Tab-separated table of C-alpha atoms in Angstrom:
chain	number	residue	atom	x	y	z
A	521	MET	CA	54.216	-1.209	5.306
A	522	THR	CA	52.154	-0.373	2.209
A	523	THR	CA	53.513	-1.147	-1.237
A	524	GLU	CA	53.205	1.041	-4.292
A	525	GLY	CA	50.870	-1.468	-5.870
A	526	ASP	CA	48.606	-1.264	-2.846
A	527	LYS	CA	48.479	2.510	-3.167
A	528	THR	CA	47.439	2.383	-6.793
A	529	THR	CA	44.715	-0.233	-6.380
A	530	ALA	CA	43.151	1.024	-3.145
A	531	PRO	CA	41.440	4.086	-4.689
A	532	ALA	CA	39.997	1.913	-7.452
A	533	ASP	CA	38.655	-0.513	-4.893
A	534	ARG	CA	36.860	2.142	-2.889
A	535	PRO	CA	34.070	2.822	-5.445
A	536	LYS	CA	33.504	-0.939	-5.734
A	537	ASP	CA	33.326	-1.247	-1.969
A	538	ALA	CA	30.916	1.686	-1.814
A	539	ARG	CA	28.692	0.121	-4.492
A	540	ARG	CA	28.794	-3.203	-2.664
A	541	THR	CA	27.813	-1.510	0.589
A	542	ALA	CA	24.983	0.388	-1.123
A	543	LYS	CA	23.664	-2.834	-2.663
A	544	ARG	CA	23.752	-4.603	0.684
A	545	ALA	CA	21.906	-1.703	2.284
A	546	PHE	CA	19.265	-1.774	-0.477
A	547	VAL	CA	18.804	-5.535	-0.162
A	548	GLY	CA	18.463	-5.128	3.595
A	549	ARG	CA	15.780	-2.446	3.262
A	550	LEU	CA	13.973	-4.474	0.594
A	551	SER	CA	14.095	-7.617	2.736
A	552	TRP	CA	12.542	-5.824	5.694
A	553	GLY	CA	9.900	-4.364	3.387
A	554	LEU	CA	8.967	-7.838	2.191
A	555	ALA	CA	9.049	-9.249	5.722
A	556	ASP	CA	6.878	-6.427	7.040
A	557	GLN	CA	4.316	-6.727	4.304
A	558	ALA	CA	4.313	-10.492	4.680
A	559	ALA	CA	3.357	-10.002	8.325
A	560	SER	CA	0.748	-7.348	7.482
A	561	SER	CA	-0.786	-9.102	4.495
A	562	MET	CA	-0.813	-12.518	6.089
A	563	THR	CA	-2.657	-10.930	8.999
A	564	ASN	CA	-5.211	-9.464	6.594
A	565	PHE	CA	-5.331	-12.752	4.696
A	566	ALA	CA	-5.996	-14.686	7.916
A	567	VAL	CA	-8.730	-12.232	8.921
A	568	GLY	CA	-10.399	-12.579	5.522
A	569	ILE	CA	-10.246	-16.364	5.567
A	570	TYR	CA	-11.495	-16.554	9.155
A	571	VAL	CA	-14.430	-14.227	8.478
A	572	ALA	CA	-15.313	-15.985	5.202
A	573	ARG	CA	-15.371	-19.388	6.899
A	574	SER	CA	-17.212	-18.110	9.971
A	575	LEU	CA	-19.938	-16.003	8.377
A	576	GLY	CA	-20.547	-17.264	4.821
A	577	VAL	CA	-20.570	-15.455	1.507
A	578	THR	CA	-23.322	-12.862	2.191
A	579	ALA	CA	-22.035	-11.696	5.585
A	580	PHE	CA	-18.522	-11.777	4.159
A	581	GLY	CA	-19.774	-9.401	1.477
A	582	VAL	CA	-20.893	-6.987	4.212
A	583	PHE	CA	-17.476	-7.251	5.871
A	584	SER	CA	-15.870	-6.575	2.465
A	585	LEU	CA	-17.916	-3.379	2.083
A	586	ALA	CA	-16.512	-2.148	5.404
A	587	TRP	CA	-13.050	-3.240	4.281
A	588	VAL	CA	-13.125	-1.254	1.023
A	589	THR	CA	-14.472	1.776	2.910
A	590	TYR	CA	-11.467	1.525	5.210
A	591	GLY	CA	-9.335	1.412	2.058
A	592	VAL	CA	-10.723	4.776	0.963
A	593	VAL	CA	-10.043	6.361	4.366
A	594	LEU	CA	-6.566	4.820	4.470
A	595	ASN	CA	-5.729	6.379	1.126
A	596	VAL	CA	-6.958	9.773	2.302
A	597	SER	CA	-4.537	9.491	5.207
A	598	ARG	CA	-1.663	8.352	3.026
A	599	GLY	CA	-2.202	11.096	0.473
A	600	LEU	CA	-2.226	13.870	3.058
A	601	ALA	CA	0.174	12.465	5.653
A	602	THR	CA	2.568	9.666	4.713
A	603	ASP	CA	3.045	9.947	0.936
A	604	PRO	CA	4.617	13.437	1.193
A	605	LEU	CA	6.664	12.167	4.148
A	606	VAL	CA	8.119	9.288	2.118
A	607	VAL	CA	8.882	11.458	-0.921
A	608	ARG	CA	10.500	14.336	0.953
A	609	PHE	CA	11.886	12.862	4.164
A	610	SER	CA	13.454	9.567	3.088
A	611	GLY	CA	17.135	9.403	4.006
A	612	VAL	CA	17.264	12.840	5.684
A	613	SER	CA	18.766	13.761	9.051
A	614	ASP	CA	17.215	12.297	12.183
A	615	ALA	CA	16.101	15.708	13.451
A	616	SER	CA	14.278	16.505	10.198
A	617	TRP	CA	12.693	13.052	10.144
A	618	ARG	CA	11.456	13.219	13.744
A	619	GLY	CA	9.868	16.628	13.302
A	620	ALA	CA	8.168	15.533	10.090
A	621	VAL	CA	6.949	12.256	11.597
A	622	ALA	CA	5.357	13.990	14.590
A	623	ARG	CA	3.297	16.204	12.285
A	624	SER	CA	2.626	13.503	9.694
A	625	SER	CA	1.388	10.959	12.246
A	626	GLY	CA	-0.712	13.681	13.889
A	627	THR	CA	-2.301	14.338	10.504
A	628	ALA	CA	-3.082	10.632	10.089
A	629	LEU	CA	-4.635	10.486	13.554
A	630	GLY	CA	-6.735	13.579	12.798
A	631	VAL	CA	-7.989	12.066	9.544
A	632	GLY	CA	-8.974	8.918	11.431
A	633	ALA	CA	-10.839	10.860	14.092
A	634	ALA	CA	-12.721	13.044	11.590
A	635	LEU	CA	-13.746	10.302	9.170
A	636	GLY	CA	-14.389	7.886	12.028
A	637	ALA	CA	-16.907	10.341	13.427
A	638	ALA	CA	-18.574	10.484	10.001
A	639	CYS	CA	-18.893	6.689	9.972
A	640	LEU	CA	-20.444	6.772	13.441
A	641	VAL	CA	-23.068	9.232	12.184
A	642	VAL	CA	-23.828	7.446	8.904
A	643	GLY	CA	-23.685	3.862	10.211
A	644	PRO	CA	-26.967	3.816	12.186
A	645	THR	CA	-28.863	5.164	9.164
A	646	LEU	CA	-27.850	2.215	6.962
A	647	GLY	CA	-29.701	-0.453	8.925
A	648	GLY	CA	-29.344	-4.217	8.689
A	649	SER	CA	-25.921	-5.740	9.357
A	650	VAL	CA	-24.196	-3.029	7.284
A	651	GLY	CA	-25.016	-0.208	9.725
A	652	PRO	CA	-23.402	-1.692	12.854
A	653	ALA	CA	-20.346	-2.725	10.823
A	654	PHE	CA	-19.820	0.847	9.624
A	655	ALA	CA	-20.386	2.292	13.107
A	656	CYS	CA	-17.738	-0.063	14.517
A	657	LEU	CA	-15.401	0.902	11.687
A	658	GLY	CA	-15.734	4.518	12.793
A	659	VAL	CA	-14.614	3.582	16.308
A	660	VAL	CA	-11.437	1.818	15.174
A	661	LEU	CA	-10.320	4.080	12.309
A	662	PRO	CA	-7.949	6.335	14.348
A	663	GLY	CA	-5.932	3.338	15.570
A	664	LEU	CA	-5.839	1.749	12.121
A	665	LEU	CA	-4.531	4.904	10.444
A	666	LEU	CA	-1.952	5.661	13.130
A	667	GLN	CA	-0.542	2.124	12.875
A	668	ASP	CA	-0.196	2.540	9.118
A	669	ALA	CA	1.512	5.917	9.577
A	670	TRP	CA	4.203	4.363	11.794
A	671	ARG	CA	4.982	1.775	9.140
A	672	PHE	CA	5.612	4.381	6.451
A	673	SER	CA	7.585	6.534	8.876
A	674	PHE	CA	9.938	3.651	9.667
A	675	PHE	CA	10.519	2.907	5.994
A	676	ALA	CA	11.234	6.568	5.258
A	677	ALA	CA	13.983	6.326	7.875
A	678	GLY	CA	15.282	3.061	6.386
A	679	THR	CA	14.391	1.103	9.563
A	680	GLY	CA	11.977	-1.431	8.133
A	681	ARG	CA	12.766	-3.834	10.968
A	682	LYS	CA	10.710	-1.663	13.324
A	683	ALA	CA	7.752	-1.734	10.924
A	684	PHE	CA	7.992	-5.529	10.813
A	685	VAL	CA	7.987	-5.775	14.610
A	686	ASN	CA	5.000	-3.429	14.791
A	687	ASP	CA	2.981	-5.553	12.362
A	688	LEU	CA	4.009	-8.641	14.296
A	689	VAL	CA	2.549	-7.086	17.451
A	690	TRP	CA	-0.698	-6.445	15.544
A	691	GLY	CA	-0.834	-10.073	14.415
A	692	ILE	CA	-0.276	-11.382	17.944
A	693	ALA	CA	-2.961	-9.089	19.396
A	694	LEU	CA	-5.347	-10.182	16.651
A	695	VAL	CA	-5.454	-13.836	17.747
A	696	PRO	CA	-7.414	-13.450	21.001
A	697	ALA	CA	-9.505	-10.671	19.451
A	698	MET	CA	-10.633	-12.964	16.607
A	699	VAL	CA	-11.490	-15.745	19.048
A	700	VAL	CA	-13.782	-13.395	20.967
A	701	ALA	CA	-15.347	-12.108	17.726
A	702	ALA	CA	-16.062	-15.662	16.556
A	703	ARG	CA	-17.975	-16.328	19.760
A	704	VAL	CA	-20.114	-13.230	19.162
A	705	GLY	CA	-20.589	-14.265	15.530
A	706	SER	CA	-21.409	-10.887	13.910
A	707	VAL	CA	-19.725	-8.757	11.252
A	708	ALA	CA	-19.524	-5.827	13.682
A	709	ALA	CA	-17.635	-7.951	16.206
A	710	PHE	CA	-15.033	-8.923	13.609
A	711	VAL	CA	-14.567	-5.273	12.576
A	712	LEU	CA	-14.032	-4.269	16.218
A	713	ALA	CA	-11.576	-7.126	16.819
A	714	TRP	CA	-9.562	-6.244	13.738
A	715	GLY	CA	-9.371	-2.535	14.600
A	716	ALA	CA	-8.764	-2.942	18.335
A	717	SER	CA	-5.714	-5.129	17.703
A	718	ALA	CA	-4.384	-2.480	15.303
A	719	ALA	CA	-4.754	0.110	18.075
A	720	VAL	CA	-2.491	-2.030	20.276
A	721	ALA	CA	0.192	-1.926	17.555
A	722	ALA	CA	-0.338	1.823	17.080
A	723	ALA	CA	0.322	2.428	20.784
A	724	TYR	CA	3.434	0.276	20.593
A	725	GLY	CA	4.643	2.359	17.624
A	726	CYS	CA	4.787	5.414	19.875
A	727	LEU	CA	7.133	3.507	22.176
A	728	GLN	CA	9.279	2.269	19.287
A	729	CYS	CA	10.173	5.675	17.923
A	730	GLY	CA	9.681	7.808	21.037
A	731	ILE	CA	7.520	10.263	19.087
A	732	ARG	CA	4.035	11.457	19.957
A	733	PRO	CA	1.667	12.319	17.106
A	734	ARG	CA	1.110	16.076	17.047
A	735	MET	CA	-2.438	16.688	15.880
A	736	THR	CA	-1.839	20.406	16.470
A	737	GLY	CA	0.846	20.236	13.769
A	738	ALA	CA	-1.546	18.819	11.175
A	739	ARG	CA	-2.574	22.204	9.793
A	740	GLY	CA	1.054	23.251	9.314
A	741	TRP	CA	1.908	19.915	7.703
A	742	LEU	CA	-0.976	20.212	5.233
A	743	ARG	CA	0.059	23.765	4.376
A	744	GLU	CA	3.729	22.852	3.833
A	745	GLN	CA	2.982	19.761	1.749
A	746	ARG	CA	-0.029	21.104	-0.155
A	747	ASP	CA	1.709	20.975	-3.561
A	748	LEU	CA	2.038	17.185	-3.218
A	749	GLY	CA	-0.473	16.276	-0.526
A	750	TYR	CA	-3.684	17.424	-2.181
A	751	ARG	CA	-2.771	15.878	-5.518
A	752	TYR	CA	-1.846	12.622	-3.799
A	753	LEU	CA	-5.120	12.829	-1.890
A	754	VAL	CA	-7.155	13.022	-5.086
A	755	GLU	CA	-4.986	10.353	-6.676
A	756	ASN	CA	-5.283	7.921	-3.774
A	757	VAL	CA	-8.981	8.509	-3.184
A	758	SER	CA	-9.728	8.006	-6.863
A	759	LEU	CA	-7.976	4.631	-6.604
A	760	SER	CA	-9.736	3.372	-3.473
A	761	GLY	CA	-12.950	5.221	-4.339
A	762	ALA	CA	-13.067	3.392	-7.649
A	763	SER	CA	-12.738	0.100	-5.782
A	764	GLN	CA	-15.529	1.106	-3.430
A	765	LEU	CA	-17.833	2.243	-6.254
A	766	ARG	CA	-17.195	-1.000	-8.066
A	767	ALA	CA	-18.003	-2.993	-4.903
A	768	TYR	CA	-21.206	-1.059	-4.202
A	769	GLY	CA	-22.244	-1.163	-7.866
A	770	LEU	CA	-21.516	-4.875	-8.130
A	771	GLY	CA	-23.598	-5.481	-5.009
A	772	ALA	CA	-26.476	-3.483	-6.491
A	773	ILE	CA	-26.305	-5.080	-9.965
A	774	VAL	CA	-25.503	-8.701	-9.101
A	775	GLY	CA	-25.891	-9.003	-5.301
A	776	VAL	CA	-23.836	-8.744	-2.124
A	777	GLY	CA	-22.660	-12.327	-2.640
A	778	ALA	CA	-20.808	-11.177	-5.770
A	779	VAL	CA	-18.773	-8.762	-3.641
A	780	GLY	CA	-17.786	-11.659	-1.420
A	781	ALA	CA	-16.801	-13.753	-4.463
A	782	VAL	CA	-14.509	-11.003	-5.786
A	783	ARG	CA	-12.952	-10.540	-2.359
A	784	GLY	CA	-12.455	-14.300	-2.134
A	785	ALA	CA	-10.595	-14.341	-5.467
A	786	GLU	CA	-8.406	-11.496	-4.241
A	787	LEU	CA	-7.659	-13.464	-1.074
A	788	LEU	CA	-6.379	-16.340	-3.212
A	789	LEU	CA	-3.719	-13.955	-4.485
A	790	GLY	CA	-3.047	-12.825	-0.906
A	791	PRO	CA	0.504	-14.228	-0.554
A	792	PHE	CA	1.572	-12.648	-3.847
A	793	LEU	CA	-0.136	-9.374	-2.954
A	794	ALA	CA	1.894	-9.454	0.262
A	795	VAL	CA	5.031	-9.336	-1.858
A	796	LEU	CA	3.569	-6.623	-4.094
A	797	MET	CA	2.602	-4.440	-1.135
A	798	GLY	CA	5.921	-5.113	0.572
A	799	LEU	CA	7.732	-3.793	-2.464
A	800	SER	CA	5.456	-0.758	-2.572
A	801	LEU	CA	6.611	0.222	0.927
A	802	VAL	CA	10.204	0.566	-0.242
A	803	THR	CA	9.916	1.393	-3.962
A	804	VAL	CA	9.244	5.122	-3.572
A	805	PRO	CA	11.981	5.713	-0.950
A	806	GLU	CA	14.414	3.636	-3.033
A	807	ALA	CA	13.431	5.382	-6.271
A	808	ALA	CA	14.024	8.716	-4.507
A	809	ARG	CA	17.491	7.515	-3.471
A	810	VAL	CA	18.256	6.355	-7.030
A	811	LEU	CA	17.162	9.740	-8.360
A	812	ARG	CA	19.531	11.554	-5.974
A	813	GLN	CA	22.514	9.282	-6.550
A	814	ALA	CA	22.204	8.153	-10.204
A	815	PRO	CA	19.302	9.826	-12.054
A	816	HIS	CA	20.020	7.969	-15.306
A	817	ARG	CA	19.244	4.655	-13.580
A	818	LEU	CA	15.722	5.581	-12.493
A	819	GLY	CA	14.021	4.338	-15.691
A	820	PRO	CA	15.669	0.878	-15.688
A	821	PHE	CA	15.072	0.612	-11.931
A	822	CYS	CA	11.325	1.213	-12.389
A	823	LEU	CA	11.146	-1.188	-15.342
A	824	LEU	CA	12.786	-3.931	-13.298
A	825	LEU	CA	10.326	-3.351	-10.467
A	826	GLY	CA	7.216	-3.331	-12.634
A	827	GLY	CA	8.221	-6.164	-14.941
A	828	GLY	CA	9.263	-8.406	-12.069
A	829	GLN	CA	5.981	-7.882	-10.246
A	830	ALA	CA	3.895	-8.570	-13.363
A	831	ALA	CA	5.775	-11.787	-14.106
A	832	ALA	CA	5.439	-12.972	-10.508
A	833	ALA	CA	1.675	-12.317	-10.551
A	834	LEU	CA	1.229	-14.426	-13.674
A	835	LEU	CA	3.224	-17.271	-12.139
A	836	TRP	CA	1.168	-17.167	-8.947
A	837	GLY	CA	-2.096	-17.118	-10.901
A	838	GLY	CA	-0.939	-20.121	-12.928
A	839	ALA	CA	-0.265	-21.994	-9.692
A	840	LEU	CA	-3.784	-21.161	-8.435
A	841	LEU	CA	-5.314	-22.744	-11.543
A	842	LEU	CA	-3.720	-26.043	-10.510
A	843	MET	CA	-5.158	-25.897	-6.978
A	844	PRO	CA	-7.496	-28.858	-6.292
A	845	ASP	CA	-11.071	-28.069	-5.269
A	846	ARG	CA	-10.607	-29.860	-1.948
A	847	LEU	CA	-7.781	-27.514	-0.973
A	848	GLY	CA	-9.725	-24.478	-2.160
A	849	GLU	CA	-12.713	-25.460	-0.033
A	850	LEU	CA	-10.413	-25.948	2.933
A	851	VAL	CA	-9.157	-22.374	2.516
A	852	LEU	CA	-12.325	-20.458	1.588
A	853	GLY	CA	-15.158	-22.790	2.515
A	854	GLY	CA	-18.358	-22.010	0.616
A	855	VAL	CA	-16.784	-18.961	-1.049
A	856	TRP	CA	-14.321	-21.139	-3.024
A	857	HIS	CA	-16.477	-22.144	-6.007
A	858	SER	CA	-17.630	-18.612	-6.837
A	859	ALA	CA	-14.102	-17.228	-6.313
A	860	ALA	CA	-12.337	-19.904	-8.405
A	861	ALA	CA	-14.156	-18.762	-11.554
A	862	LEU	CA	-12.492	-15.342	-11.227
A	863	VAL	CA	-8.858	-16.437	-10.850
A	864	VAL	CA	-7.783	-15.772	-14.473
A	865	PRO	CA	-9.170	-12.211	-14.850
A	866	VAL	CA	-8.142	-11.220	-11.310
A	867	THR	CA	-4.595	-12.486	-11.988
A	868	ILE	CA	-4.360	-10.470	-15.209
A	869	GLY	CA	-5.615	-7.409	-13.363
A	870	VAL	CA	-3.035	-7.818	-10.596
A	871	ALA	CA	-0.263	-8.337	-13.173
A	872	GLY	CA	-1.291	-5.108	-14.904
A	873	ALA	CA	-1.313	-3.273	-11.581
A	874	GLY	CA	2.124	-4.667	-10.723
A	875	LEU	CA	3.539	-3.430	-14.019
A	876	GLY	CA	2.093	0.017	-13.408
A	877	THR	CA	3.494	0.342	-9.880
A	878	GLY	CA	7.024	0.517	-11.272
A	879	ALA	CA	6.131	3.616	-13.276
A	880	ALA	CA	4.139	5.054	-10.362
A	881	ALA	CA	7.183	4.794	-8.087
A	882	GLY	CA	9.238	6.728	-10.632
A	883	LEU	CA	6.676	9.512	-10.919
A	884	ARG	CA	6.445	9.786	-7.125
A	885	ALA	CA	10.226	9.983	-6.792
A	886	LEU	CA	10.325	12.732	-9.420
A	887	GLY	CA	7.662	14.662	-7.515
A	888	ALA	CA	5.585	14.687	-10.715
A	889	ALA	CA	2.309	14.825	-8.812
A	890	ARG	CA	0.412	16.399	-11.693
A	891	ARG	CA	1.316	13.587	-14.071
A	892	SER	CA	0.631	10.821	-11.537
A	893	LEU	CA	-2.734	12.408	-10.762
A	894	ARG	CA	-3.688	12.317	-14.458
A	895	CYS	CA	-2.697	8.666	-14.646
A	896	GLN	CA	-4.634	7.674	-11.580
A	897	LEU	CA	-7.791	9.512	-12.618
A	898	PHE	CA	-7.691	7.782	-16.001
A	899	ALA	CA	-7.028	4.367	-14.434
A	900	SER	CA	-9.794	4.834	-11.854
A	901	ALA	CA	-12.356	5.869	-14.467
A	902	CYS	CA	-11.476	2.782	-16.520
A	903	TYR	CA	-11.684	0.602	-13.396
A	904	VAL	CA	-15.198	1.741	-12.490
A	905	GLY	CA	-16.407	1.695	-16.096
A	906	GLY	CA	-14.952	-1.728	-16.820
A	907	GLY	CA	-16.080	-3.223	-13.503
A	908	LEU	CA	-19.670	-2.009	-13.649
A	909	GLY	CA	-20.049	-2.300	-17.412
A	910	GLY	CA	-18.818	-5.869	-17.266
A	911	ALA	CA	-21.191	-6.620	-14.379
A	912	ALA	CA	-24.170	-5.312	-16.368
A	913	VAL	CA	-23.233	-7.459	-19.380
A	914	ALA	CA	-21.985	-10.694	-17.804
A	915	GLY	CA	-22.401	-10.547	-14.022
A	916	THR	CA	-19.522	-11.198	-11.622
A	917	VAL	CA	-17.219	-12.771	-14.223
A	918	GLY	CA	-17.837	-9.904	-16.644
A	919	SER	CA	-16.965	-7.412	-13.931
A	920	ALA	CA	-13.666	-9.202	-13.263
A	921	TRP	CA	-12.715	-9.179	-16.956
A	922	GLY	CA	-13.686	-5.521	-17.289
A	923	VAL	CA	-11.405	-4.623	-14.387
A	924	ALA	CA	-8.555	-6.680	-15.896
A	925	ALA	CA	-8.787	-4.797	-19.213
A	926	ALA	CA	-8.984	-1.464	-17.402
A	927	THR	CA	-5.918	-2.196	-15.259
A	928	VAL	CA	-3.750	-3.150	-18.228
A	929	SER	CA	-4.827	0.016	-20.077
A	930	GLY	CA	-4.070	2.151	-17.035
A	931	SER	CA	-0.600	0.617	-16.730
A	932	ALA	CA	0.223	1.681	-20.295
A	933	VAL	CA	-0.698	5.283	-19.451
A	934	TRP	CA	1.510	5.218	-16.332
A	935	TRP	CA	4.532	4.224	-18.415
A	936	LEU	CA	3.881	6.823	-21.094
A	937	GLN	CA	3.748	9.532	-18.436
A	938	LEU	CA	6.936	8.285	-16.753
A	939	ARG	CA	8.783	8.406	-20.078
A	940	SER	CA	7.708	12.016	-20.592
A	941	ALA	CA	8.603	12.957	-17.003
A	942	LEU	CA	12.075	11.413	-17.303
A	943	ARG	CA	12.689	13.333	-20.523
A	944	GLU	CA	11.669	16.583	-18.822
A	945	HIS	CA	13.869	15.841	-15.806
A	946	HIS	CA	16.937	15.225	-17.958
A	947	GLN	CA	16.329	18.504	-19.781
A	948	ASN	CA	15.605	20.527	-16.644
A	949	PRO	CA	16.823	18.681	-13.493
A	950	ILE	CA	15.224	20.791	-10.737
A	951	PRO	CA	15.490	19.194	-7.286
A	952	GLU	CA	12.089	18.720	-5.606
A	953	VAL	CA	13.140	17.093	-2.332
A	954	ARG	CA	12.728	19.053	0.895
A	955	THR	CA	14.471	18.163	4.089
A	956	SER	CA	12.875	20.596	6.474
């Protein structure tokens, strides 16, 4: 039998129970995001370390040029395929999600095939060890981009566990592939091993979700998402393109070894960057959920994300400064001494980027593609200018400090734009989320 007191307190308890359940669900999604990115980034970290120790600083610089080129292609795919998916199909019905994923993954596969073919054409003209590396990159790009598309699709559905398992499959497949590549001993062999293992995980992703990528649906997907997709394309390509221009320019001004030194310093922050990237997988879907459920909480949510990431980056960088040379040499081999000199500026740059990602997540959730595009173009211009200007003045170290200053400046612009976008949204709250 229920008492009167029970009847009066039960309704009050229900909102608390609902909030508790929502928090548990958020923590669960965040935990899988961190676990997935830990698997993905530790795989990338292990590849970088293995290649650096196996090939030396100059050959590692060549591998890094292929790596940053892949970053540009990856961001093309994300801008056209998975970024609109995450913004507009997070937390929707299963039928809507499945239809969107089939077309989105087909778009990613098409981007990989088209740009992979371009790499195959351009690679042989480059000569040296760079040419074969780029040709091999062209072969493996479709598998790399499809694997990435599955990850974002799973997080849009709130099933980060599947993304984690997929990245785990990639890591397992990578072990024998790296052993074979080490026996061959060339940059091209390492690129093929890295991409072939990703293709194994991409094939497994099809089995996980029971969805086949529909390349025939790519044109329709691009047409439907053009208001976001093309802006995100320019935004993402300006980000990765700036990194690529800085790498090529640094190689031309200082030498290919300088590219390897910068990549080595970034590898030292690998475990923290795993956390940063893991958060980025869930921040936009979660910010979109916050916007739907409690719009007034979006600003504080983004501030907590950005501030927490910046503080964590500074703590990790401080720990790296205490690392003994013997341990650093064990990790990076001959790359350690040139990379260690860059720890402070690279840490400041990563902290600035972490602060800015909180604001970026808010702008993505709001669908404010025009504002986020402005921010990214400004940040990318500063990145290239600071990186190459610093290299011309003070070599590799100057380039690192120029990038750090540029990243902090770009973060300030991101937050100014988010503040303006939030003000506009409160004055004119027009829903931007599509579910079909």
